[in-house]
Short mmCIF file of C-alpha atoms and ligand atoms in Angstrom, two decimals:
data_model
loop_
_atom_site.label_atom_id
_atom_site.label_comp_id
_atom_site.label_asym_id
_atom_site.label_seq_id
_atom_site.Cartn_x
_atom_site.Cartn_y
_atom_site.Cartn_z
CA MET A 1 37.55 -18.64 38.09
CA ASN A 2 37.29 -15.36 39.97
CA LYS A 3 34.77 -12.66 39.05
CA GLU A 4 37.37 -10.21 37.79
CA VAL A 5 38.47 -12.68 35.17
CA SER A 6 34.95 -13.61 34.12
CA GLY A 7 33.62 -11.49 31.27
CA THR A 8 36.86 -9.65 30.74
CA TYR A 9 38.03 -11.73 27.80
CA ASN A 10 36.68 -10.55 24.46
CA ALA A 11 35.92 -12.90 21.59
CA ILE A 12 34.93 -12.61 17.93
CA ASP A 13 32.99 -15.45 16.31
CA LEU A 14 33.56 -16.01 12.57
CA PHE A 15 30.96 -18.06 10.66
CA ALA A 16 28.85 -17.71 13.79
CA GLY A 17 25.63 -19.27 12.44
CA CYS A 18 22.96 -19.23 15.13
CA GLY A 19 25.76 -19.10 17.68
CA GLY A 20 26.23 -22.51 19.31
CA LEU A 21 29.95 -21.92 19.76
CA SER A 22 29.36 -18.34 20.93
CA LYS A 23 26.78 -19.52 23.45
CA GLY A 24 29.31 -21.97 24.87
CA PHE A 25 32.02 -19.32 25.11
CA MET A 26 29.60 -16.88 26.77
CA ASP A 27 28.61 -19.57 29.26
CA ALA A 28 32.32 -20.04 29.98
CA GLY A 29 32.58 -16.33 30.81
CA PHE A 30 33.73 -14.73 27.54
CA ASN A 31 32.37 -11.50 26.20
CA VAL A 32 31.44 -12.20 22.58
CA ILE A 33 31.61 -8.84 20.83
CA VAL A 34 30.46 -9.77 17.37
CA GLY A 35 29.29 -12.81 15.43
CA ILE A 36 29.69 -12.70 11.65
CA ASP A 37 27.80 -14.79 9.13
CA ASN A 38 26.29 -14.24 5.69
CA ASP A 39 23.02 -16.02 6.54
CA LYS A 40 20.39 -13.53 7.69
CA ASP A 41 18.12 -16.14 9.29
CA ALA A 42 20.88 -17.69 11.36
CA LEU A 43 21.95 -14.23 12.46
CA ASN A 44 18.42 -13.33 13.55
CA THR A 45 18.61 -16.30 15.90
CA PHE A 46 22.11 -15.26 16.98
CA GLU A 47 20.92 -11.74 17.78
CA LEU A 48 17.91 -12.93 19.76
CA ASN A 49 19.95 -15.25 21.96
CA HIS A 50 23.25 -13.42 22.52
CA LYS A 51 22.50 -10.27 24.44
CA GLY A 52 25.28 -7.74 24.15
CA ALA A 53 26.82 -9.23 21.00
CA THR A 54 26.48 -7.58 17.59
CA ALA A 55 25.27 -9.78 14.72
CA LEU A 56 27.04 -8.74 11.54
CA GLN A 57 25.71 -10.01 8.24
CA ALA A 58 28.70 -10.00 5.92
CA ASP A 59 30.68 -12.13 3.51
CA LEU A 60 33.94 -13.29 5.09
CA SER A 61 35.52 -13.81 1.69
CA LYS A 62 35.41 -10.04 1.12
CA GLN A 63 38.14 -7.70 2.29
CA GLU A 64 35.69 -4.97 3.31
CA THR A 65 34.18 -7.28 5.94
CA PHE A 66 37.38 -6.94 8.00
CA ASP A 67 36.89 -3.16 8.03
CA GLU A 68 33.31 -3.58 9.25
CA ILE A 69 34.48 -5.88 12.03
CA LYS A 70 37.12 -3.35 12.99
CA LYS A 71 34.48 -0.63 13.32
CA ILE A 72 32.46 -2.79 15.72
CA ALA A 73 35.46 -3.99 17.75
CA GLY A 74 36.74 -0.42 18.09
CA ASP A 75 39.81 -0.19 20.29
CA ARG A 76 38.84 -3.20 22.41
CA ASN A 77 41.41 -5.90 22.84
CA ILE A 78 40.39 -9.13 21.11
CA ASP A 79 41.54 -12.06 23.22
CA VAL A 80 40.09 -14.96 21.29
CA ILE A 81 38.90 -15.69 17.76
CA ILE A 82 36.50 -18.59 17.42
CA ALA A 83 35.49 -19.90 14.00
CA GLY A 84 33.51 -22.67 12.35
CA PRO A 85 34.20 -22.26 8.63
CA PRO A 86 31.90 -24.38 6.45
CA CYS A 87 33.57 -27.55 5.21
CA GLN A 88 32.51 -26.82 1.63
CA GLY A 89 34.74 -23.75 1.95
CA PHE A 90 37.70 -26.01 1.56
CA SER A 91 38.83 -26.65 -1.95
CA LEU A 92 39.71 -30.18 -2.91
CA THR A 93 42.51 -29.02 -5.13
CA GLY A 94 45.14 -30.06 -2.59
CA PRO A 95 47.56 -28.50 -0.16
CA ARG A 96 49.78 -26.94 -2.82
CA ASN A 97 46.86 -24.73 -3.75
CA PHE A 98 46.11 -23.61 -0.20
CA ASP A 99 45.95 -20.00 -1.37
CA ASP A 100 43.36 -20.91 -3.99
CA GLU A 101 40.35 -18.53 -4.13
CA ARG A 102 38.10 -21.30 -2.89
CA ASN A 103 39.97 -21.48 0.41
CA LYS A 104 39.18 -17.87 1.15
CA LEU A 105 36.94 -18.77 4.06
CA TYR A 106 39.77 -20.51 5.88
CA LEU A 107 42.13 -17.73 4.95
CA ALA A 108 39.69 -15.31 6.61
CA VAL A 109 40.51 -16.95 9.94
CA LEU A 110 44.24 -16.55 9.30
CA GLU A 111 43.67 -12.92 8.35
CA MET A 112 41.71 -12.20 11.55
CA VAL A 113 44.40 -13.83 13.69
CA ARG A 114 47.05 -11.81 11.86
CA GLN A 115 45.12 -8.56 12.44
CA TYR A 116 44.19 -9.04 16.10
CA ASN A 117 47.03 -11.21 17.37
CA PRO A 118 44.65 -12.71 19.98
CA LYS A 119 45.79 -14.78 22.96
CA GLY A 120 44.21 -17.79 21.34
CA PHE A 121 41.85 -19.20 18.74
CA ILE A 122 39.59 -22.16 18.15
CA ILE A 123 38.65 -23.52 14.73
CA GLU A 124 36.00 -26.19 14.44
CA ASN A 125 35.57 -28.47 11.48
CA VAL A 126 34.33 -31.89 10.42
CA PRO A 127 36.59 -34.84 11.37
CA GLY A 128 37.20 -35.64 7.67
CA MET A 129 39.38 -32.55 7.45
CA ALA A 130 42.02 -34.37 9.54
CA THR A 131 42.64 -36.99 6.85
CA LEU A 132 41.99 -34.89 3.73
CA TYR A 133 44.98 -35.36 1.39
CA LYS A 134 46.53 -37.74 3.90
CA GLY A 135 46.50 -34.99 6.52
CA GLU A 136 48.37 -32.47 4.37
CA ILE A 137 45.64 -29.82 4.62
CA LYS A 138 45.55 -30.16 8.40
CA ASN A 139 49.36 -29.94 8.51
CA GLU A 140 49.31 -26.83 6.32
CA ILE A 141 46.89 -25.14 8.72
CA LEU A 142 49.08 -26.08 11.70
CA LYS A 143 52.17 -24.82 9.87
CA ARG A 144 50.66 -21.46 8.94
CA PHE A 145 49.38 -20.62 12.39
CA ARG A 146 52.62 -21.83 13.99
CA ALA A 147 54.54 -19.49 11.70
CA MET A 148 52.41 -16.65 13.10
CA GLY A 149 53.70 -17.25 16.63
CA TYR A 150 51.15 -19.73 17.99
CA ASN A 151 51.41 -23.09 19.66
CA VAL A 152 48.76 -25.05 17.79
CA GLU A 153 47.37 -28.54 18.20
CA CYS A 154 44.30 -30.27 16.88
CA GLN A 155 42.23 -33.16 18.12
CA ILE A 156 38.98 -34.88 17.26
CA LEU A 157 36.63 -34.44 20.21
CA LYS A 158 33.44 -36.41 20.88
CA ALA A 159 30.58 -34.26 22.17
CA CYS A 160 29.21 -37.12 24.33
CA ASP A 161 32.48 -37.15 26.33
CA TYR A 162 31.49 -33.75 27.73
CA GLY A 163 27.83 -34.35 28.57
CA VAL A 164 26.16 -33.72 25.21
CA PRO A 165 23.72 -36.59 24.51
CA GLN A 166 25.13 -37.05 21.01
CA MET A 167 28.02 -38.91 19.39
CA ARG A 168 28.99 -35.91 17.24
CA LYS A 169 32.73 -35.78 16.50
CA ARG A 170 34.48 -32.58 15.53
CA LEU A 171 38.03 -31.65 14.64
CA ILE A 172 39.14 -28.80 16.88
CA PHE A 173 42.24 -26.69 16.32
CA MET A 174 43.37 -24.80 19.39
CA GLY A 175 46.01 -22.12 19.03
CA ILE A 176 47.61 -20.31 21.97
CA ARG A 177 49.92 -17.35 21.41
CA LYS A 178 53.44 -18.42 22.39
CA ASP A 179 53.62 -16.04 25.37
CA CYS A 180 50.24 -17.27 26.71
CA GLY A 181 50.84 -21.00 27.09
CA MET A 182 50.32 -24.33 25.40
CA PRO A 183 47.08 -25.71 23.93
CA SER A 184 45.48 -28.60 25.73
CA PHE A 185 42.13 -30.29 25.28
CA PRO A 186 39.53 -30.92 27.97
CA LYS A 187 39.50 -34.44 29.43
CA PRO A 188 36.31 -36.49 29.04
CA LEU A 189 33.79 -35.89 31.82
CA PHE A 190 31.34 -38.63 30.78
CA GLY A 191 31.67 -42.15 29.34
CA PRO A 192 33.77 -45.26 29.94
CA GLU A 193 36.89 -43.42 31.10
CA THR A 194 34.90 -41.64 33.82
CA GLU A 195 32.42 -42.39 36.57
CA ARG A 196 29.49 -40.83 34.72
CA PRO A 197 27.66 -42.73 31.97
CA TYR A 198 26.98 -41.02 28.65
CA ARG A 199 23.78 -39.01 28.53
CA THR A 200 21.22 -40.66 26.28
CA CYS A 201 18.43 -39.54 23.95
CA ARG A 202 15.84 -40.43 26.59
CA ASP A 203 17.78 -38.47 29.20
CA ALA A 204 17.59 -35.55 26.79
CA ILE A 205 14.02 -35.42 25.55
CA SER A 206 11.69 -37.86 27.31
CA ASP A 207 9.96 -35.03 29.20
CA LEU A 208 8.82 -33.21 26.05
CA PRO A 209 5.21 -33.56 24.87
CA THR A 210 5.12 -36.51 22.48
CA ARG A 211 3.21 -34.71 19.72
CA VAL A 212 1.37 -37.72 18.40
CA ASP A 213 -2.11 -36.27 18.40
CA SER A 214 -1.25 -32.68 17.83
CA LEU A 215 1.36 -31.04 15.66
CA GLY A 216 2.14 -28.42 18.29
CA GLU A 217 2.66 -24.69 18.18
CA GLU A 218 5.83 -22.57 17.90
CA ILE A 219 5.09 -21.30 21.41
CA ASP A 220 3.59 -23.90 23.71
CA LYS A 221 3.51 -25.38 27.21
CA TYR A 222 5.35 -28.30 28.79
CA SER A 223 3.11 -31.27 29.57
CA GLY A 224 4.94 -32.39 32.72
CA GLU A 225 7.92 -31.94 34.99
CA PRO A 226 11.52 -32.58 33.92
CA ILE A 227 12.63 -36.09 34.87
CA THR A 228 16.40 -36.24 34.45
CA GLU A 229 19.20 -34.01 35.66
CA TYR A 230 19.90 -33.07 32.02
CA GLN A 231 16.27 -32.09 31.38
CA LYS A 232 16.41 -29.84 34.46
CA LEU A 233 19.62 -28.31 33.16
CA MET A 234 18.05 -27.61 29.77
CA ARG A 235 14.84 -26.12 31.21
CA LYS A 236 16.43 -24.01 33.94
CA ASP A 237 13.68 -21.45 34.67
CA CYS A 238 12.10 -21.70 31.24
CA ASP A 239 8.33 -22.19 31.43
CA ILE A 240 7.50 -21.75 27.76
CA LEU A 241 8.23 -24.39 25.18
CA HIS A 242 9.47 -23.10 21.82
CA ASN A 243 10.13 -24.75 18.45
CA HIS A 244 8.42 -28.04 19.35
CA VAL A 245 6.38 -28.53 16.19
CA ALA A 246 6.15 -32.03 14.74
CA THR A 247 6.59 -32.73 11.04
CA ALA A 248 3.49 -34.10 9.33
CA HIS A 249 4.96 -36.95 7.29
CA LYS A 250 3.34 -38.66 4.33
CA ASP A 251 1.57 -41.95 5.16
CA PHE A 252 4.24 -44.04 3.43
CA VAL A 253 6.95 -42.49 5.64
CA ILE A 254 4.97 -43.22 8.81
CA GLU A 255 4.19 -46.77 7.69
CA THR A 256 7.83 -47.43 6.78
CA ILE A 257 9.50 -46.01 9.86
CA ALA A 258 6.92 -47.80 12.05
CA GLN A 259 8.62 -51.05 10.97
CA VAL A 260 12.10 -49.99 12.10
CA PRO A 261 12.96 -50.96 15.69
CA GLU A 262 14.66 -48.62 18.13
CA GLY A 263 18.30 -48.17 17.07
CA GLY A 264 17.63 -49.84 13.69
CA ASN A 265 17.73 -48.65 10.08
CA TYR A 266 16.74 -49.60 6.52
CA LYS A 267 18.41 -53.00 6.94
CA ASP A 268 15.63 -53.95 9.38
CA LEU A 269 12.90 -53.35 6.82
CA PRO A 270 11.22 -56.27 5.02
CA ALA A 271 12.13 -56.72 1.35
CA GLY A 272 10.37 -54.23 -0.86
CA VAL A 273 9.72 -51.67 1.90
CA GLY A 274 11.39 -48.24 1.97
CA GLU A 275 13.65 -49.07 -0.97
CA SER A 276 13.57 -45.53 -2.31
CA ARG A 277 16.13 -44.64 0.38
CA LYS A 278 18.97 -47.11 0.71
CA PHE A 279 22.15 -45.28 1.68
CA HIS A 280 23.83 -46.09 5.01
CA MET A 281 21.83 -43.61 7.14
CA ALA A 282 18.42 -44.24 5.55
CA TRP A 283 15.47 -44.90 7.86
CA THR A 284 17.59 -44.68 11.01
CA ARG A 285 15.73 -44.69 14.29
CA LEU A 286 17.54 -43.28 17.29
CA ASP A 287 18.37 -45.55 20.19
CA GLY A 288 16.73 -43.95 23.22
CA ASN A 289 19.24 -45.54 25.58
CA ALA A 290 22.37 -44.22 23.85
CA PRO A 291 23.65 -40.83 22.81
CA ALA A 292 22.10 -39.73 19.50
CA ARG A 293 23.71 -40.07 16.10
CA THR A 294 24.97 -36.73 14.81
CA VAL A 295 22.12 -34.28 14.37
CA ASP A 296 22.16 -33.18 10.73
CA THR A 297 20.73 -30.09 9.09
CA GLY A 298 17.32 -31.65 8.53
CA HIS A 299 17.74 -34.44 5.98
CA ARG A 300 14.86 -36.37 7.51
CA ASN A 301 16.71 -39.67 7.79
CA LEU A 302 17.02 -39.77 11.55
CA PHE A 303 13.80 -40.57 13.39
CA HIS A 304 12.60 -40.32 16.99
CA TYR A 305 13.43 -43.39 19.13
CA GLU A 306 9.72 -44.13 19.79
CA LEU A 307 7.55 -41.95 17.60
CA ASN A 308 7.07 -42.28 13.85
CA ARG A 309 8.45 -38.90 12.93
CA VAL A 310 11.71 -36.98 12.83
CA PRO A 311 12.63 -35.04 15.98
CA THR A 312 11.19 -31.56 16.37
CA VAL A 313 13.60 -28.62 16.28
CA ARG A 314 13.41 -28.49 20.09
CA GLU A 315 14.25 -32.18 20.40
CA SER A 316 17.25 -31.75 18.09
CA ALA A 317 18.26 -28.61 19.99
CA ARG A 318 18.18 -30.57 23.29
CA ILE A 319 20.35 -33.27 21.69
CA GLN A 320 22.73 -30.48 20.66
CA SER A 321 22.64 -29.11 24.28
CA PHE A 322 20.90 -25.81 23.47
CA PRO A 323 18.90 -24.83 26.56
CA ASP A 324 15.13 -24.40 26.14
CA ASP A 325 15.32 -20.61 26.42
CA PHE A 326 17.45 -20.52 23.24
CA VAL A 327 14.82 -19.82 20.59
CA PHE A 328 15.31 -20.54 16.88
CA THR A 329 13.78 -18.24 14.28
CA GLY A 330 12.96 -18.54 10.58
CA SER A 331 11.16 -21.33 8.73
CA ARG A 332 11.39 -24.85 10.15
CA THR A 333 13.85 -25.80 7.40
CA LYS A 334 16.07 -22.88 8.42
CA GLN A 335 15.73 -23.71 12.11
CA ASN A 336 16.84 -27.29 11.48
CA ARG A 337 19.81 -26.04 9.49
CA GLN A 338 20.87 -23.71 12.30
CA VAL A 339 20.65 -26.47 14.90
CA GLY A 340 22.45 -29.06 12.75
CA ASN A 341 25.26 -26.69 11.77
CA ALA A 342 26.02 -25.66 15.33
CA VAL A 343 28.75 -26.58 17.75
CA PRO A 344 26.94 -27.97 20.80
CA PRO A 345 27.05 -25.15 23.38
CA ILE A 346 28.24 -27.54 26.13
CA LEU A 347 31.22 -28.50 23.95
CA GLY A 348 31.91 -24.81 23.30
CA GLN A 349 31.72 -24.15 27.02
CA VAL A 350 34.31 -26.78 27.98
CA LEU A 351 36.62 -25.43 25.27
CA GLY A 352 36.13 -21.87 26.54
CA LYS A 353 36.80 -22.92 30.11
CA LYS A 354 39.92 -24.76 29.04
CA MET A 355 41.23 -21.65 27.31
CA LEU A 356 40.57 -19.52 30.39
CA GLU A 357 42.41 -22.11 32.45
CA ILE A 358 45.39 -21.84 30.08
CA PHE A 359 45.37 -18.01 30.14
CA THR A 360 44.88 -17.58 33.89
CA GLY A 361 46.56 -20.71 35.22
CA GLU A 362 43.44 -21.15 37.38
CA LYS A 363 41.31 -24.31 37.32
C1 SAM B 401 29.23 -24.80 10.37
S1 SAM B 401 28.30 -23.32 10.31
C2 SAM B 401 28.87 -22.51 11.79
C3 SAM B 401 28.12 -22.87 13.04
C4 SAM B 401 28.46 -22.04 14.25
N1 SAM B 401 29.87 -22.08 14.56
C5 SAM B 401 27.66 -22.49 15.47
O1 SAM B 401 28.23 -23.03 16.40
O2 SAM B 401 26.43 -22.29 15.47
C6 SAM B 401 29.07 -22.41 9.05
C7 SAM B 401 28.48 -21.03 8.80
O3 SAM B 401 29.27 -20.35 7.81
C8 SAM B 401 28.41 -19.45 7.16
N2 SAM B 401 29.06 -18.99 5.91
C9 SAM B 401 29.29 -19.69 4.78
N3 SAM B 401 29.93 -18.94 3.87
C10 SAM B 401 30.13 -17.72 4.43
C11 SAM B 401 30.74 -16.50 3.98
N4 SAM B 401 31.26 -16.40 2.77
N5 SAM B 401 30.77 -15.45 4.82
C12 SAM B 401 30.21 -15.54 6.06
N6 SAM B 401 29.62 -16.66 6.53
C13 SAM B 401 29.57 -17.74 5.74
C14 SAM B 401 27.14 -20.25 6.96
O4 SAM B 401 26.03 -19.40 6.75
C15 SAM B 401 27.06 -21.04 8.27
O5 SAM B 401 26.21 -20.40 9.19
#
């Protein structure tokens, strides 16, 4: 991509959270003008890590929010809308009630596309959305955006296919205005269809201080050099370690998880141990030699592959492909929520690059 093109495409991020998707689009060369979310803590993190972008705390179900966005965008052309509406925002009342009040958050994306008529848009959601009501909700979304003059497709993408050390799957809608081209999804760069193996949990975090003896500090030092290519990529020039504070678990948690082998779960526990948690993800220990299970918002069911504790925020952030200079703010609970809610920046980046490729015709 030539320099003139880079940075000249403006984007707005709806339901921006801490800004994983925005970070990816910025890394791809987009100029993110504003990120909107109603969560103050997530927006503090967004503001700290997205220089040049405005963080707008507002409710996207309210009409006046669109006026506030307009004030910030001014007369700038908006080329792309990116959005990660929360899945709870989708009512389960069925496709016939698409205009139901409870779907307002999805309708906010439609409204923004109607107002700005961007060259393209991306909507991210959980894979379950694809099969909700036998796919009728998904089809309704496709139909509505198509009726607005967009070529729209959706696909479930696996983050590990693009170099994120995590098996996270997400449903991605890509819309391209009819005069700007056709949507197409990035091809896997890692995994069995390629020459590069998936990045693993160990590839991602084995250089970080183990935090067995000490709980760590919010601002700390690395204990050694990066080992893998991915660790180097995540550290870049960062020489301060942030958000690497270990959780102090109760003795019974430590004693229980100590009995689960790498890659195992509650099924590996002896009878009578850990029975208070028995659902399918209970007492899961990561497999260090595979991409991680999906990082959640801090439910404390997914444990480190070697240590008897859950990953620190920094470890989860690495697994989500946030570089080490991306700092999370707020309480640890809030930090975990921000990380778990996010689109992995590397996934956002490949999507952003793909859109630029479609708009410019340049690879
Ligand atoms: C899945 S997260 C988005 C993550 C984000 N795309 C990222 O990559 O970091 C959904 C976000 O929607 C926000 N949200 C929920 N209801 C909202 C509303 N009514 N108005 C604005 N934001 C809302 C939540 O605070 C949350 O941060």
